[in-house]
Amino acid sequence: DQSYLDRTFNNQDWFALRQNTLLKSKKFKSITEAQTAVETMLSSLGDKYTRYLNPAKYQSLVDSATGNLCGVGVEISTNRDGSRVIASDVEPNSPASNIGILPRDVFVEVDGVRFDDGTG
């Protein structure tokens, strides 16, 4: 608990709360019940920055922060000024790498839709 800003855990016996949740975990019938218990436990802290993210929400957050890995094996983002769509990463042995797409390649057009001002 030394790394927490509020070492009182909002005046709760956090360790007892956590232990009680762990004891109940043996009775959960589904992952949804377990996730709900964790959400309830964390929300009791009353901290707007502490929350439980289910795997789908967590992955969505990671994707929005780092870009998206598309089905062809390329992660796309924009350049620093946002003016161009670029390949920020290419998975080895993916369809994208097999046709020669490299990191930092610029996407000018996809399926007839241009991503730039027409100057290429």
PDB file of C-alpha atoms in Angstrom:
ATOM      1  CA  ASP A   1       0.000   0.000   0.000  1.00  0.00           C
ATOM      2  CA  GLN A   2       3.005   2.356   0.063  1.00  0.00           C
ATOM      3  CA  SER A   3       2.574   3.272  -3.582  1.00  0.00           C
ATOM      4  CA  TYR A   4      -0.975   4.611  -3.159  1.00  0.00           C
ATOM      5  CA  LEU A   5      -1.588   8.320  -2.777  1.00  0.00           C
ATOM      6  CA  ASP A   6      -4.422   7.705  -0.289  1.00  0.00           C
ATOM      7  CA  ARG A   7      -2.994   5.020   1.983  1.00  0.00           C
ATOM      8  CA  THR A   8      -6.289   4.882   3.902  1.00  0.00           C
ATOM      9  CA  PHE A   9      -8.103   3.577   0.797  1.00  0.00           C
ATOM     10  CA  ASN A  10     -10.848   6.133   1.355  1.00  0.00           C
ATOM     11  CA  ASN A  11     -11.030   5.094   5.029  1.00  0.00           C
ATOM     12  CA  GLN A  12     -11.803   1.473   4.212  1.00  0.00           C
ATOM     13  CA  ASP A  13     -10.224  -1.747   5.337  1.00  0.00           C
ATOM     14  CA  TRP A  14      -9.161  -2.484   1.771  1.00  0.00           C
ATOM     15  CA  PHE A  15      -7.352  -5.669   2.664  1.00  0.00           C
ATOM     16  CA  ALA A  16     -10.442  -7.117   4.400  1.00  0.00           C
ATOM     17  CA  LEU A  17     -12.625  -6.047   1.472  1.00  0.00           C
ATOM     18  CA  ARG A  18     -10.253  -7.713  -0.967  1.00  0.00           C
ATOM     19  CA  GLN A  19     -10.034 -10.861   1.147  1.00  0.00           C
ATOM     20  CA  ASN A  20     -13.835 -11.119   1.379  1.00  0.00           C
ATOM     21  CA  THR A  21     -14.118 -10.783  -2.378  1.00  0.00           C
ATOM     22  CA  LEU A  22     -11.482 -13.471  -2.864  1.00  0.00           C
ATOM     23  CA  LEU A  23     -13.367 -15.841  -0.526  1.00  0.00           C
ATOM     24  CA  LYS A  24     -16.591 -15.223  -2.442  1.00  0.00           C
ATOM     25  CA  SER A  25     -14.806 -15.838  -5.743  1.00  0.00           C
ATOM     26  CA  LYS A  26     -15.005 -19.588  -5.203  1.00  0.00           C
ATOM     27  CA  LYS A  27     -18.794 -19.284  -5.463  1.00  0.00           C
ATOM     28  CA  PHE A  28     -18.967 -17.266  -8.673  1.00  0.00           C
ATOM     29  CA  LYS A  29     -20.853 -19.110 -11.371  1.00  0.00           C
ATOM     30  CA  SER A  30     -19.546 -17.025 -14.248  1.00  0.00           C
ATOM     31  CA  ILE A  31     -16.861 -14.579 -15.239  1.00  0.00           C
ATOM     32  CA  THR A  32     -19.568 -11.908 -15.321  1.00  0.00           C
ATOM     33  CA  GLU A  33     -20.258 -12.433 -11.607  1.00  0.00           C
ATOM     34  CA  ALA A  34     -16.545 -12.138 -10.858  1.00  0.00           C
ATOM     35  CA  GLN A  35     -16.213  -8.979 -12.947  1.00  0.00           C
ATOM     36  CA  THR A  36     -19.212  -7.440 -11.188  1.00  0.00           C
ATOM     37  CA  ALA A  37     -17.653  -8.212  -7.790  1.00  0.00           C
ATOM     38  CA  VAL A  38     -14.393  -6.535  -8.823  1.00  0.00           C
ATOM     39  CA  GLU A  39     -16.295  -3.506 -10.180  1.00  0.00           C
ATOM     40  CA  THR A  40     -18.223  -3.223  -6.920  1.00  0.00           C
ATOM     41  CA  MET A  41     -15.081  -3.549  -4.830  1.00  0.00           C
ATOM     42  CA  LEU A  42     -13.230  -0.880  -6.804  1.00  0.00           C
ATOM     43  CA  SER A  43     -16.181   1.509  -6.984  1.00  0.00           C
ATOM     44  CA  SER A  44     -16.386   1.450  -3.177  1.00  0.00           C
ATOM     45  CA  LEU A  45     -13.158   3.467  -3.144  1.00  0.00           C
ATOM     46  CA  GLY A  46     -15.033   6.463  -4.516  1.00  0.00           C
ATOM     47  CA  ASP A  47     -12.100   7.302  -6.776  1.00  0.00           C
ATOM     48  CA  LYS A  48     -13.089   8.491 -10.248  1.00  0.00           C
ATOM     49  CA  TYR A  49      -9.740   7.272 -11.638  1.00  0.00           C
ATOM     50  CA  THR A  50     -10.017   3.728 -10.291  1.00  0.00           C
ATOM     51  CA  ARG A  51     -12.223   1.383 -12.255  1.00  0.00           C
ATOM     52  CA  TYR A  52     -12.356  -2.105 -13.648  1.00  0.00           C
ATOM     53  CA  LEU A  53     -12.229  -2.524 -17.407  1.00  0.00           C
ATOM     54  CA  ASN A  54     -13.486  -5.798 -18.820  1.00  0.00           C
ATOM     55  CA  PRO A  55     -11.217  -7.334 -21.474  1.00  0.00           C
ATOM     56  CA  ALA A  56     -13.148  -5.816 -24.411  1.00  0.00           C
ATOM     57  CA  LYS A  57     -13.119  -2.303 -22.932  1.00  0.00           C
ATOM     58  CA  TYR A  58      -9.451  -2.630 -22.039  1.00  0.00           C
ATOM     59  CA  GLN A  59      -8.553  -3.726 -25.568  1.00  0.00           C
ATOM     60  CA  SER A  60     -10.585  -0.854 -26.990  1.00  0.00           C
ATOM     61  CA  LEU A  61      -8.686   1.581 -24.787  1.00  0.00           C
ATOM     62  CA  VAL A  62      -5.330   0.123 -25.826  1.00  0.00           C
ATOM     63  CA  ASP A  63      -6.339   0.228 -29.498  1.00  0.00           C
ATOM     64  CA  SER A  64      -7.442   3.847 -29.287  1.00  0.00           C
ATOM     65  CA  ALA A  65      -4.206   4.831 -27.557  1.00  0.00           C
ATOM     66  CA  THR A  66      -1.838   2.914 -29.808  1.00  0.00           C
ATOM     67  CA  GLY A  67      -3.610   2.477 -33.129  1.00  0.00           C
ATOM     68  CA  ASN A  68      -5.445  -0.496 -34.537  1.00  0.00           C
ATOM     69  CA  LEU A  69      -4.031  -3.716 -35.893  1.00  0.00           C
ATOM     70  CA  CYS A  70      -6.059  -4.429 -38.991  1.00  0.00           C
ATOM     71  CA  GLY A  71      -6.761  -7.821 -40.526  1.00  0.00           C
ATOM     72  CA  VAL A  72      -3.980  -7.469 -43.084  1.00  0.00           C
ATOM     73  CA  GLY A  73      -1.306  -7.143 -40.403  1.00  0.00           C
ATOM     74  CA  VAL A  74      -0.691  -3.428 -40.398  1.00  0.00           C
ATOM     75  CA  GLU A  75      -1.108  -0.985 -37.534  1.00  0.00           C
ATOM     76  CA  ILE A  76      -2.174   2.402 -38.817  1.00  0.00           C
ATOM     77  CA  SER A  77      -1.865   5.859 -37.339  1.00  0.00           C
ATOM     78  CA  THR A  78      -1.195   9.358 -38.568  1.00  0.00           C
ATOM     79  CA  ASN A  79       2.057  11.242 -38.874  1.00  0.00           C
ATOM     80  CA  ARG A  80       2.909  13.851 -36.237  1.00  0.00           C
ATOM     81  CA  ASP A  81       0.890  16.673 -37.766  1.00  0.00           C
ATOM     82  CA  GLY A  82      -2.026  14.378 -38.631  1.00  0.00           C
ATOM     83  CA  SER A  83      -1.851  15.091 -42.332  1.00  0.00           C
ATOM     84  CA  ARG A  84      -1.078  11.558 -43.530  1.00  0.00           C
ATOM     85  CA  VAL A  85      -2.226   8.032 -42.713  1.00  0.00           C
ATOM     86  CA  ILE A  86       0.827   5.856 -42.182  1.00  0.00           C
ATOM     87  CA  ALA A  87       1.732   2.267 -41.398  1.00  0.00           C
ATOM     88  CA  SER A  88       3.107   2.557 -37.884  1.00  0.00           C
ATOM     89  CA  ASP A  89       3.896  -1.167 -37.647  1.00  0.00           C
ATOM     90  CA  VAL A  90       3.699  -4.182 -39.929  1.00  0.00           C
ATOM     91  CA  GLU A  91       3.410  -7.732 -38.610  1.00  0.00           C
ATOM     92  CA  PRO A  92       6.027 -10.138 -39.973  1.00  0.00           C
ATOM     93  CA  ASN A  93       4.662 -12.736 -42.420  1.00  0.00           C
ATOM     94  CA  SER A  94       1.339 -10.897 -42.707  1.00  0.00           C
ATOM     95  CA  PRO A  95      -0.462 -10.099 -45.958  1.00  0.00           C
ATOM     96  CA  ALA A  96       0.767  -6.501 -45.609  1.00  0.00           C
ATOM     97  CA  SER A  97       4.419  -7.476 -45.213  1.00  0.00           C
ATOM     98  CA  ASN A  98       4.135 -10.088 -47.958  1.00  0.00           C
ATOM     99  CA  ILE A  99       3.193  -7.406 -50.501  1.00  0.00           C
ATOM    100  CA  GLY A 100       5.961  -5.082 -49.329  1.00  0.00           C
ATOM    101  CA  ILE A 101       4.277  -2.607 -46.971  1.00  0.00           C
ATOM    102  CA  LEU A 102       6.866  -1.233 -44.557  1.00  0.00           C
ATOM    103  CA  PRO A 103       6.606   0.834 -41.362  1.00  0.00           C
ATOM    104  CA  ARG A 104       6.258   4.558 -42.150  1.00  0.00           C
ATOM    105  CA  ASP A 105       4.733   3.858 -45.575  1.00  0.00           C
ATOM    106  CA  VAL A 106       2.067   6.457 -46.388  1.00  0.00           C
ATOM    107  CA  PHE A 107      -1.431   5.376 -47.387  1.00  0.00           C
ATOM    108  CA  VAL A 108      -2.579   7.699 -50.153  1.00  0.00           C
ATOM    109  CA  GLU A 109      -5.706   5.849 -51.268  1.00  0.00           C
ATOM    110  CA  VAL A 110      -7.654   2.762 -50.206  1.00  0.00           C
ATOM    111  CA  ASP A 111     -10.578   1.400 -52.235  1.00  0.00           C
ATOM    112  CA  GLY A 112     -10.822   4.665 -54.162  1.00  0.00           C
ATOM    113  CA  VAL A 113     -10.857   6.865 -51.062  1.00  0.00           C
ATOM    114  CA  ARG A 114      -7.972   9.349 -50.938  1.00  0.00           C
ATOM    115  CA  PHE A 115      -6.329  10.232 -47.604  1.00  0.00           C
ATOM    116  CA  ASP A 116      -4.467  13.305 -48.704  1.00  0.00           C
ATOM    117  CA  ASP A 117      -5.057  16.555 -50.535  1.00  0.00           C
ATOM    118  CA  GLY A 118      -4.444  14.902 -53.904  1.00  0.00           C
ATOM    119  CA  THR A 119      -0.768  15.766 -54.097  1.00  0.00           C
ATOM    120  CA  GLY A 120       0.275  12.227 -53.124  1.00  0.00           C
TER     121      GLY A 120
END
